[in-house]
Coordinates of C-alpha atoms in Angstrom, one line a residue:
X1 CA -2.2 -2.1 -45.6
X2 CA -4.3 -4.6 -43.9
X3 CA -4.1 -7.3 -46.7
X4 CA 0.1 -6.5 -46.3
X5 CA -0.2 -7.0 -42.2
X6 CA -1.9 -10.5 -42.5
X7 CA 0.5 -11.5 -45.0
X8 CA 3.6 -10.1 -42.7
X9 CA 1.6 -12.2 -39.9
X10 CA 1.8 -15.6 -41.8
X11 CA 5.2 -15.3 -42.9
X12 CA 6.3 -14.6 -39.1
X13 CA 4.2 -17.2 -37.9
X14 CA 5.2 -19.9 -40.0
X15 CA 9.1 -19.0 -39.0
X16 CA 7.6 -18.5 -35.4
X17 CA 7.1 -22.4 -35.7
X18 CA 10.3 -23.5 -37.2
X19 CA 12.9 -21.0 -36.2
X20 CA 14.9 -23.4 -33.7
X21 CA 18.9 -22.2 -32.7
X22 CA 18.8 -18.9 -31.0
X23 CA 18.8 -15.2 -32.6
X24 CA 21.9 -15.9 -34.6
X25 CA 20.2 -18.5 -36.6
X26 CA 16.6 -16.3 -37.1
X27 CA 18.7 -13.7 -38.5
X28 CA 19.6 -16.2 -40.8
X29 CA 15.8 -17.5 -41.4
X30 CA 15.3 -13.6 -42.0
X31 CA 18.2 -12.8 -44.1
X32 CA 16.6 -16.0 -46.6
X33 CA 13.1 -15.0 -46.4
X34 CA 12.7 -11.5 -46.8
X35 CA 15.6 -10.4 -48.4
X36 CA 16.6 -13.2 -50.7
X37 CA 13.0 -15.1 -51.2
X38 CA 10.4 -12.5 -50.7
X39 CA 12.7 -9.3 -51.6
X40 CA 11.0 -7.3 -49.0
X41 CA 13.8 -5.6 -48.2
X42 CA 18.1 -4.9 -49.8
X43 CA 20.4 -6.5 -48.5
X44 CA 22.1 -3.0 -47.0
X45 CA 18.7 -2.2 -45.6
X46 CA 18.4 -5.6 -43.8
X47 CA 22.2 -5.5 -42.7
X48 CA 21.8 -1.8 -40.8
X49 CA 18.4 -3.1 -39.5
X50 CA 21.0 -6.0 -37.8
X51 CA 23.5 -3.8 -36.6
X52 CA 20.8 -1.0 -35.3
X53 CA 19.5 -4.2 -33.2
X54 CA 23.0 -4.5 -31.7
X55 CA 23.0 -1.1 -30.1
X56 CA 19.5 -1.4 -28.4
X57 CA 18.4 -3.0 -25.3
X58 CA 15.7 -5.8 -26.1
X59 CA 15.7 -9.1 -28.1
X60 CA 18.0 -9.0 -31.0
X61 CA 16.1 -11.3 -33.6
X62 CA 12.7 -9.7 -32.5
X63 CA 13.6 -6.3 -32.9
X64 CA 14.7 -6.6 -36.3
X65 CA 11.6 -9.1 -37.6
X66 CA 9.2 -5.8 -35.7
X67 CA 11.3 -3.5 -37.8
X68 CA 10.9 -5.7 -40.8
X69 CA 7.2 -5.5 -40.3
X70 CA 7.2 -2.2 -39.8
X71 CA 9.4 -1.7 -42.9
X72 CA 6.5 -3.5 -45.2
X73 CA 3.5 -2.6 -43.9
X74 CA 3.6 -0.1 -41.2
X75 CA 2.8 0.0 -37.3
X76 CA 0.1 -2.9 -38.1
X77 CA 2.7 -4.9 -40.0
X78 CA 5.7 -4.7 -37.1
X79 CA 2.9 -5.9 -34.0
X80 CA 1.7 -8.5 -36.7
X81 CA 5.2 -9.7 -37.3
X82 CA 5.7 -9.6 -33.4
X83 CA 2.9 -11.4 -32.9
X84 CA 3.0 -14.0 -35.7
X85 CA 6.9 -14.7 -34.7
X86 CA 5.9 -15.1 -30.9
X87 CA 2.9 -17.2 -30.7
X88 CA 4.1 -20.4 -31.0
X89 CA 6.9 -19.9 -28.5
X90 CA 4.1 -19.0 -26.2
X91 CA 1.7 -21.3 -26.6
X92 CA 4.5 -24.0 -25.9
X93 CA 6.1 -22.5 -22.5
X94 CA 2.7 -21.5 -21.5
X95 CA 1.4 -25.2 -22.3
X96 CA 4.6 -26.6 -20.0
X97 CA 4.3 -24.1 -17.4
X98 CA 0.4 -24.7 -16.4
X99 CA 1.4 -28.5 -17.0
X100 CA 3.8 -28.4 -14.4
X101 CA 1.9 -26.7 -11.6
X102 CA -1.4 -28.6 -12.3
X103 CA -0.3 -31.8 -12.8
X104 CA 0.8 -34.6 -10.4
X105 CA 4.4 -35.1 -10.8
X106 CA 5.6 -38.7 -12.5
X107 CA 8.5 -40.4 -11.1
X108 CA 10.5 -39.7 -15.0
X109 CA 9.8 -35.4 -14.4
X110 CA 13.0 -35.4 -11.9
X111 CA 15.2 -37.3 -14.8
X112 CA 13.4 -35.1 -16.9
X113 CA 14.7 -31.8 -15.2
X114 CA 18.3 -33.9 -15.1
X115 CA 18.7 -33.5 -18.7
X116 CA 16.9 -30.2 -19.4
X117 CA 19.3 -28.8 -16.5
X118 CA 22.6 -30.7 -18.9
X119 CA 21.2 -28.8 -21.7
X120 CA 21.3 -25.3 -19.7
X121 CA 25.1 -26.1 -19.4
X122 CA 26.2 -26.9 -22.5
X123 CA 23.6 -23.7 -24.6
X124 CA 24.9 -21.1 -22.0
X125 CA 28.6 -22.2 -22.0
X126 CA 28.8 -22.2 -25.3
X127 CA 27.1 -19.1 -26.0
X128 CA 29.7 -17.7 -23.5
X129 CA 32.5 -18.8 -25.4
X130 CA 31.0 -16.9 -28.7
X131 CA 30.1 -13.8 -27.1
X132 CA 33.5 -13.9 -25.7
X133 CA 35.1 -14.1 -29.3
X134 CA 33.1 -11.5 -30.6
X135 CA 33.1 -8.9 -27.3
X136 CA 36.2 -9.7 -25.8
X137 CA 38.7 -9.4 -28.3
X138 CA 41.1 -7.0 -26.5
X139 CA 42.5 -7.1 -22.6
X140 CA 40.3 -3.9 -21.7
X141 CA 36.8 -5.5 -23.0
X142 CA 38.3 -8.7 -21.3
X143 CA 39.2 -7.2 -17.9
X144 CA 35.7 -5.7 -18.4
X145 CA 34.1 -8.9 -18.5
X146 CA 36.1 -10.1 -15.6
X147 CA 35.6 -7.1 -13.5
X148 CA 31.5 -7.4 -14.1
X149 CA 31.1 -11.3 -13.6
X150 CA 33.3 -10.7 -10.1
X151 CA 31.0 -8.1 -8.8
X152 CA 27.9 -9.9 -9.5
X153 CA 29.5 -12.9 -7.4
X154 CA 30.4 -10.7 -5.0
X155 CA 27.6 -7.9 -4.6
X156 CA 24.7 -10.1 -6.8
X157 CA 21.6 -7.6 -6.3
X158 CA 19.5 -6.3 -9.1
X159 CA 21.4 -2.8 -8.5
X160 CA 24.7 -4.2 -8.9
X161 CA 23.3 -5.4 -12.5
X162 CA 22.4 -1.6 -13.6
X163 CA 25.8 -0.3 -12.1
X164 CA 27.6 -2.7 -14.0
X165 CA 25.8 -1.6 -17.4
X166 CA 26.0 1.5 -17.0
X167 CA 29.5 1.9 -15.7
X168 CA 30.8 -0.3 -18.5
X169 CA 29.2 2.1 -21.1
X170 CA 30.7 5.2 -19.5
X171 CA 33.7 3.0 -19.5
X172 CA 33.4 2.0 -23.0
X173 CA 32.6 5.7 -24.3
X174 CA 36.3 7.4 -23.3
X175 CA 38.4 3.8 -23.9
X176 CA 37.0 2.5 -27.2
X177 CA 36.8 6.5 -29.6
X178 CA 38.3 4.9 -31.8
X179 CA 36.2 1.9 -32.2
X180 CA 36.0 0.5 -36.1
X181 CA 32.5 1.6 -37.9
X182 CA 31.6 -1.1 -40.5
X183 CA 28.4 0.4 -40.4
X184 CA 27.8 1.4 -44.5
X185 CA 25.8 3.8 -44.3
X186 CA 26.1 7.7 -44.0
X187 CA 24.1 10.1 -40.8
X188 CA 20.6 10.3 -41.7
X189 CA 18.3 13.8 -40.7
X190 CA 15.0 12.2 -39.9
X191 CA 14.1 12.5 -36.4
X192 CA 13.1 10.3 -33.7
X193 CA 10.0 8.8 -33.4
X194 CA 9.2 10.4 -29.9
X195 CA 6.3 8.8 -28.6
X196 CA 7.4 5.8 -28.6
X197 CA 10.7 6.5 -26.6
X198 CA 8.7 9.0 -24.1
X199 CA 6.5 6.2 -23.2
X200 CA 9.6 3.5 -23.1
X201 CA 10.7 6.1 -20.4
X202 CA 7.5 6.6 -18.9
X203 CA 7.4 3.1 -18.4
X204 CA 10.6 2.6 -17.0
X205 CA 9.7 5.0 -14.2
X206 CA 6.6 3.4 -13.6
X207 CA 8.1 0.0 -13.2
X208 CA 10.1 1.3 -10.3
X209 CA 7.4 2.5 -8.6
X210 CA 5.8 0.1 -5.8
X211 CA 1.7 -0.7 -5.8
X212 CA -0.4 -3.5 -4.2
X213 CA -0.9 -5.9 -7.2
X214 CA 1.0 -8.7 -8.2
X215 CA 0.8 -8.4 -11.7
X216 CA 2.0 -4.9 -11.1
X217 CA 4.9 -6.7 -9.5
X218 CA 4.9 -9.0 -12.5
X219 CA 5.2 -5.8 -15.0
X220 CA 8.0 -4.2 -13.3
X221 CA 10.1 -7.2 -12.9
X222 CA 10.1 -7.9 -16.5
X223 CA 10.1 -4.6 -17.5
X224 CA 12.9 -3.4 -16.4
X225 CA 14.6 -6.9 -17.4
X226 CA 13.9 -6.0 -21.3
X227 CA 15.0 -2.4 -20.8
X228 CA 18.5 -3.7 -19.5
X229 CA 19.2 -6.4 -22.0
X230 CA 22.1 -5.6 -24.5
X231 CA 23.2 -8.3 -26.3
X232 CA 19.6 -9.8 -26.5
X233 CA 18.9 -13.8 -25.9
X234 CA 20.8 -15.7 -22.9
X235 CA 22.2 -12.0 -21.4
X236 CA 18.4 -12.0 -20.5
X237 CA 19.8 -15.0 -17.9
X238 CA 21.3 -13.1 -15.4
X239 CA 18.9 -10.0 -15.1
X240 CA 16.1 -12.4 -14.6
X241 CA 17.3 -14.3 -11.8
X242 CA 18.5 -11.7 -10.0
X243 CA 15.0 -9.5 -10.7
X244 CA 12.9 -12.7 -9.9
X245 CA 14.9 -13.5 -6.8
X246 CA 13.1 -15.9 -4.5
X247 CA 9.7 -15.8 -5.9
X248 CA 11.0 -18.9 -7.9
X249 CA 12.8 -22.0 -7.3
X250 CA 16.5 -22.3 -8.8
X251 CA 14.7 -25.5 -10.2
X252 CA 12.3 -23.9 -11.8
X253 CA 14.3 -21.1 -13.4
X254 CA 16.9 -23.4 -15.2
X255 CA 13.6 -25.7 -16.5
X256 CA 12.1 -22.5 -17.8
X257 CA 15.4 -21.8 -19.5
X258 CA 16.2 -24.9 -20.9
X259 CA 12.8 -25.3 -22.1
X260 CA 13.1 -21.7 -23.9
X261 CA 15.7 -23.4 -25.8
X262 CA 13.9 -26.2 -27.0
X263 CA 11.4 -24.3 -28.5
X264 CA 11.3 -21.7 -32.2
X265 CA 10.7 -18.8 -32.2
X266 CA 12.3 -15.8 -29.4
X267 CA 14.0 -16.6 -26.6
X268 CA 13.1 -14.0 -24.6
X269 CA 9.5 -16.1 -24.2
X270 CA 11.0 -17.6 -21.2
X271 CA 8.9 -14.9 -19.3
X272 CA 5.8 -16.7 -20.8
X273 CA 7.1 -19.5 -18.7
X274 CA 7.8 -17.4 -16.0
X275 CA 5.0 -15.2 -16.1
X276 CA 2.5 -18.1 -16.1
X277 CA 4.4 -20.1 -13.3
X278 CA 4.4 -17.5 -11.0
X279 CA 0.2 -17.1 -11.4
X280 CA -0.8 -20.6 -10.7
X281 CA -4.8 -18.8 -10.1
X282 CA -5.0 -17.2 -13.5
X283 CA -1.7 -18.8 -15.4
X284 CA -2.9 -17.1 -19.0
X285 CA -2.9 -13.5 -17.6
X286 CA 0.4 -13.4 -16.0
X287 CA 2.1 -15.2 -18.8
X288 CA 0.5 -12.6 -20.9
X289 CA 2.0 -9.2 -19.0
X290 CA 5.1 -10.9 -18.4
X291 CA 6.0 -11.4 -22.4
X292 CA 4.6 -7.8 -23.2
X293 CA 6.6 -6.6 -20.4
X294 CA 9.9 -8.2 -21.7
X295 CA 9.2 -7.6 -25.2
X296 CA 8.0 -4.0 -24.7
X297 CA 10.9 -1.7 -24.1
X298 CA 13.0 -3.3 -27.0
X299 CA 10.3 -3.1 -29.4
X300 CA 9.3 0.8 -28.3
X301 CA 13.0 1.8 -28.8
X302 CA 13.7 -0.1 -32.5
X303 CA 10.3 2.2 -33.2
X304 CA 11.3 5.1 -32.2
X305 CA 15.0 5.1 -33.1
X306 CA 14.6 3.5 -36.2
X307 CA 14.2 6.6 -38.6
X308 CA 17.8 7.7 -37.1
X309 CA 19.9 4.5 -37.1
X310 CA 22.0 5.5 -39.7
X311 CA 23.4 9.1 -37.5
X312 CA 23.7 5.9 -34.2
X313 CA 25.8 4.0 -36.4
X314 CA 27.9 6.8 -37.5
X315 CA 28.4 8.1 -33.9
X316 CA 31.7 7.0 -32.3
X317 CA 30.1 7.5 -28.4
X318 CA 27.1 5.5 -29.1
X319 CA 30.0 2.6 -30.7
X320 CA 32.2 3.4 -27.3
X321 CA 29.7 2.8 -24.9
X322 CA 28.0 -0.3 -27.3
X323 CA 31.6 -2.0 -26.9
X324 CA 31.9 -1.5 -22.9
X325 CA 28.6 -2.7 -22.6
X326 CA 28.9 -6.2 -24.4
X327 CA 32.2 -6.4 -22.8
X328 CA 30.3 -6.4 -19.7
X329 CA 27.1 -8.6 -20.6
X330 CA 29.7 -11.5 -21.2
X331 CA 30.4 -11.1 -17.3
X332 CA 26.7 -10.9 -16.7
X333 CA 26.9 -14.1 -18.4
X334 CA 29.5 -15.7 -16.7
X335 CA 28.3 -15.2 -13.0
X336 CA 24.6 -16.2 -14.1
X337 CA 26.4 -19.8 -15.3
X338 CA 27.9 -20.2 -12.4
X339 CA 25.5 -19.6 -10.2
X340 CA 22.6 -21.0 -10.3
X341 CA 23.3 -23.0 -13.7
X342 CA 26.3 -24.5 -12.9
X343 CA 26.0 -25.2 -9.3
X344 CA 22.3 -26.9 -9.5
X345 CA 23.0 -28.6 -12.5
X346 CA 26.3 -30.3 -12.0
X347 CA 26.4 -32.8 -9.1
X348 CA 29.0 -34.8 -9.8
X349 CA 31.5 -36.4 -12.6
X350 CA 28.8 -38.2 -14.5
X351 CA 26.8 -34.7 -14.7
X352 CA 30.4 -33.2 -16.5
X353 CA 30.8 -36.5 -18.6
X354 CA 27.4 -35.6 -20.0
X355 CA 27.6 -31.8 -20.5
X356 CA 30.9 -32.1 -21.8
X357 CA 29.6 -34.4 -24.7
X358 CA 27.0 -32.6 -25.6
X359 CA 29.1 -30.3 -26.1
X360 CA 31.2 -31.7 -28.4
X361 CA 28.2 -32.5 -30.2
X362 CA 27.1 -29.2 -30.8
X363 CA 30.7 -27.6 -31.2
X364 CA 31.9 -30.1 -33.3
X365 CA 29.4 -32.3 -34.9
X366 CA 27.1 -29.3 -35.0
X367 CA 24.3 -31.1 -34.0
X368 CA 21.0 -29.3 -34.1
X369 CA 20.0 -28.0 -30.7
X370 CA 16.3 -30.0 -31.0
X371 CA 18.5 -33.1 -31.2
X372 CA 20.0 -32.2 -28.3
X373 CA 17.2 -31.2 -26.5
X374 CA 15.9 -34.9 -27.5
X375 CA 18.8 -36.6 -26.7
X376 CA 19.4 -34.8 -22.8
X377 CA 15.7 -35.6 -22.2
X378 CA 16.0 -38.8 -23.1
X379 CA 19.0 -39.4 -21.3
X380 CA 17.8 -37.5 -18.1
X381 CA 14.6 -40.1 -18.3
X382 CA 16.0 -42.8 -18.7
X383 CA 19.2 -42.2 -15.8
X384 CA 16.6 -40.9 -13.5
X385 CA 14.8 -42.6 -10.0

C-alpha cells in the first residue's frame, strides 16, 4: 500500500505542476491519465466519481483526484494524491504572497496588478457565461440566479451567502422533482463513512465559535468558505470576500485571484495566498491552516459519502436541491464580479478595450489561459507609471 501511495503521489504531483485551465480542464488531465493511460480506474467508475463531485460542497477537480487516490490505494493514497496535486500551487502563491509583503515595491508592480486585475475580468466573466449555460437553462434556475446575485448586492453579509444556499436548495428540492438522472448507475447499500462526516460537522460548529487566536480566526474563515462551495473553483469568489471582509485590501484579493489562475494545479489554493498574506510574522503557518481549512470540508465529505454515491445520484431531492443550488452559485457569481472585480478593475474605456480582447482570445481563438496571463502582465507592465 505504501509503494501504491508514493506512486499515486508522483503521478498527482507531476499533473499538480502542469494542470493549467481550471477544474474543467483537470478533469480532463484525469480522465487521460488514470483511466485511459494508467487504467486505474473504468470509465463508469471515473464518470460517477465526476458527477458525485457535483453534488458536494468543496473543490470539484480535488475531490475527485482524493477519491481517485483513495480508490487505488486507500486513505494513504487519497492525502498523497491531495498532497502531490497541491503542492506546487502552494509553493507558487505562497512564494508571491511573502514576496509581496517583504519586498519593496518596484514602480512596474502597479502595471503589474493592471493586468492581473484584466485577467480577473475576462476568467470570471467567462466562467459566468458557462455556468450560466449549464445551470440556468430554464426561467426558474434563471430567476434563481437573478434573485441571489440581487440580494448579495443588496444585503452582502456572510449570512446573506448561507440564506441564499440554503433557500435555493429548499427551492430547488419541490421545483425541480422531476429533474433528468443521467447518473448510470443503480442505489448502492453500503453505508456512510461516518467519521469523517461527524467530524466535517464537528468542525463546522467549531468554526462558528469565537476564541482569542488569529489563526483560529484564520480556520473558521476558510472553513466555513469550503463547506459552502457548490460548484467548486471561482464560486469560491464570492464567499471569500464576503468571509474575509476588511482584513484585506480589494487590491489584494483580485491579485490573489488572478494569480490563482496563473498557476496548475487547484484553484481553491488562493487561500495559500490568502492565508499567508494575512500572517506577514509567520507567513508559512497561516498559509498552511488556511489551505487545510478550504480543502478540508470537501475532502471529509467525498470520504465519507463516497461508498453511497450511487443511492445520491439515484435520489430525485438530493438532484432538486443540487439544481437550485447551482442556479444560485451563478448569482453568487455575478454579484462577486461586480463588486469588487469589476468595479476595481475597470477604470475606464481602455481597461474594457483590453478585457474585451482578451476575451475574444480565449472565447474564440482559445488561447491558453498561461498565454494570457503572459500577455495581461506584460501589457499591464509595460502601460503602467
Amino acid at each position: 500500500m505504501y509503494t501504491q501511495a508514493v506512486s499515486v503521489f508522483l503521478q498527482f504531483l507531476l499533473l499538480g505542476c502542469m494542470s493549467f485551465g481550471g477544474p474543467a480542464a483537470h478533469l480532463g488531465y484525469f480522465q487521460q491519465t488514470f483511466v485511459e493511460k494508467l487504467k486505474w480506474l473504468s470509465q463508469d467508475e471515473y464518470a460517477s466519481l465526476v458527477s458525485l463531485s457535483q453534488l458536494l460542497p468543496g473543490p470539484g477537480s480535488s475531490q475527485v483526484g482524493f477519491a481517485i487516490g483513495l480508490h487505488k490505494a486507500g486513505l494513504l493514497g487519497g492525502i498523497a494524491a491531495f498532497v502531490g496535486f497541491t503542492l506546487p500551487s502552494f509553493g507558487l502563491l505562497f512564494a508571491l504572497a511573502v514576496w509581496m509583503n517583504e519586498a519593496h515595491q518596484p514602480n512596474w508592480l502597479a502595471g503589474l496588478i493592471d493586468g492581473l486585475k484584466w485577467l480577473a475580468v475576462v476568467v470570471v466573466f467567462d466562467a459566468i457565461i458557462s455556468m450560466a449555460k449549464s445551470f440556468c437553462q430554464s426561467r426558474l434556475t434563471l430567476t434563481i440566479a437573478f434573485c441571489s446575485a440581487l440580494s448579495l448586492l443588496i444585503f452582502s453579509s456572510p449570512l446573506t451567502q448561507v440564506l441564499v444556499i440554503v433557500v435555493s436548495g429548499v427551492l430547488g428540492v419541490f421545483l425541480f422533482k422531476n429533474t433528468p438522472n443521467n447518473a448510470r448507475t443503480q442505489p448502492s447499500k453500503m453505508s456512510l463513512n461516518t467519521w469523517s462526516v461527524w467530524l466535517f460537522c464537528l468542525l463546522f460548529v467549531v468554526s462558528v465559535l469565537s476564541f482569542s487566536s488569529p489563526y483560529f480566526d484564520l480556520f473558521k474563515m476558510f472553513y466555513q468558505s469550503g463547506s459552502l462551495v457548490f460548484g467548486g473553483g471561482h464560486v469560491v469568489l464570492p464567499l471569500l470576500q464576503e468571509n474575509l471582509g476588511q482584513s484585506i485590501t480589494d487590491e489584494a484579493f483580485i491579485m490573489g485571484y488572478a494569480a490563482a489562475q496563473g498557476v496548475p494545479g487547484p484553484m481553491f489554493t488562493i487561500a495559500t495566498f490568502f492565508g499567508a498574506w494575512l500572517t506577514p510574522h509567520a507567513p508559512l503557518l497561516g498559509a498552511f491552516v488556511a489551505t487545510l481549512a478550504i480543502f478540508m470540508p470537501g475532502l471529509l465529505l467525498m470520504l465519507g459519502v463516497r461508498q453511497v454515491w450511487q443511492g445520491l445520484l439515484a435520489n430525485q431531492i438530493v438532484l432538486g436541491a443540487s439544481t437550485g443550488i447551482n442556479a444560485a452559485v451563478v448569482g453568487l457569481l455575478v454579484a462577486a464580479f461586480y463588486s469588487p472585480i469589476l468595479q476595481a478593475s475597470i477604470l475606464g474605456w481602455v481597461d474594457l478595450v483590453w478585457v474585451a480582447a482578451g476575451w475574444m482570445l480565449l472565447k474564440f481563438a482559445k488561447a491558453h489561459i498561461f498565454i494570457l496571463l503572459v500577455g495581461f502582465c506584460s501589457l499591464g507592465i509595460l502601460l503602467g507609471p
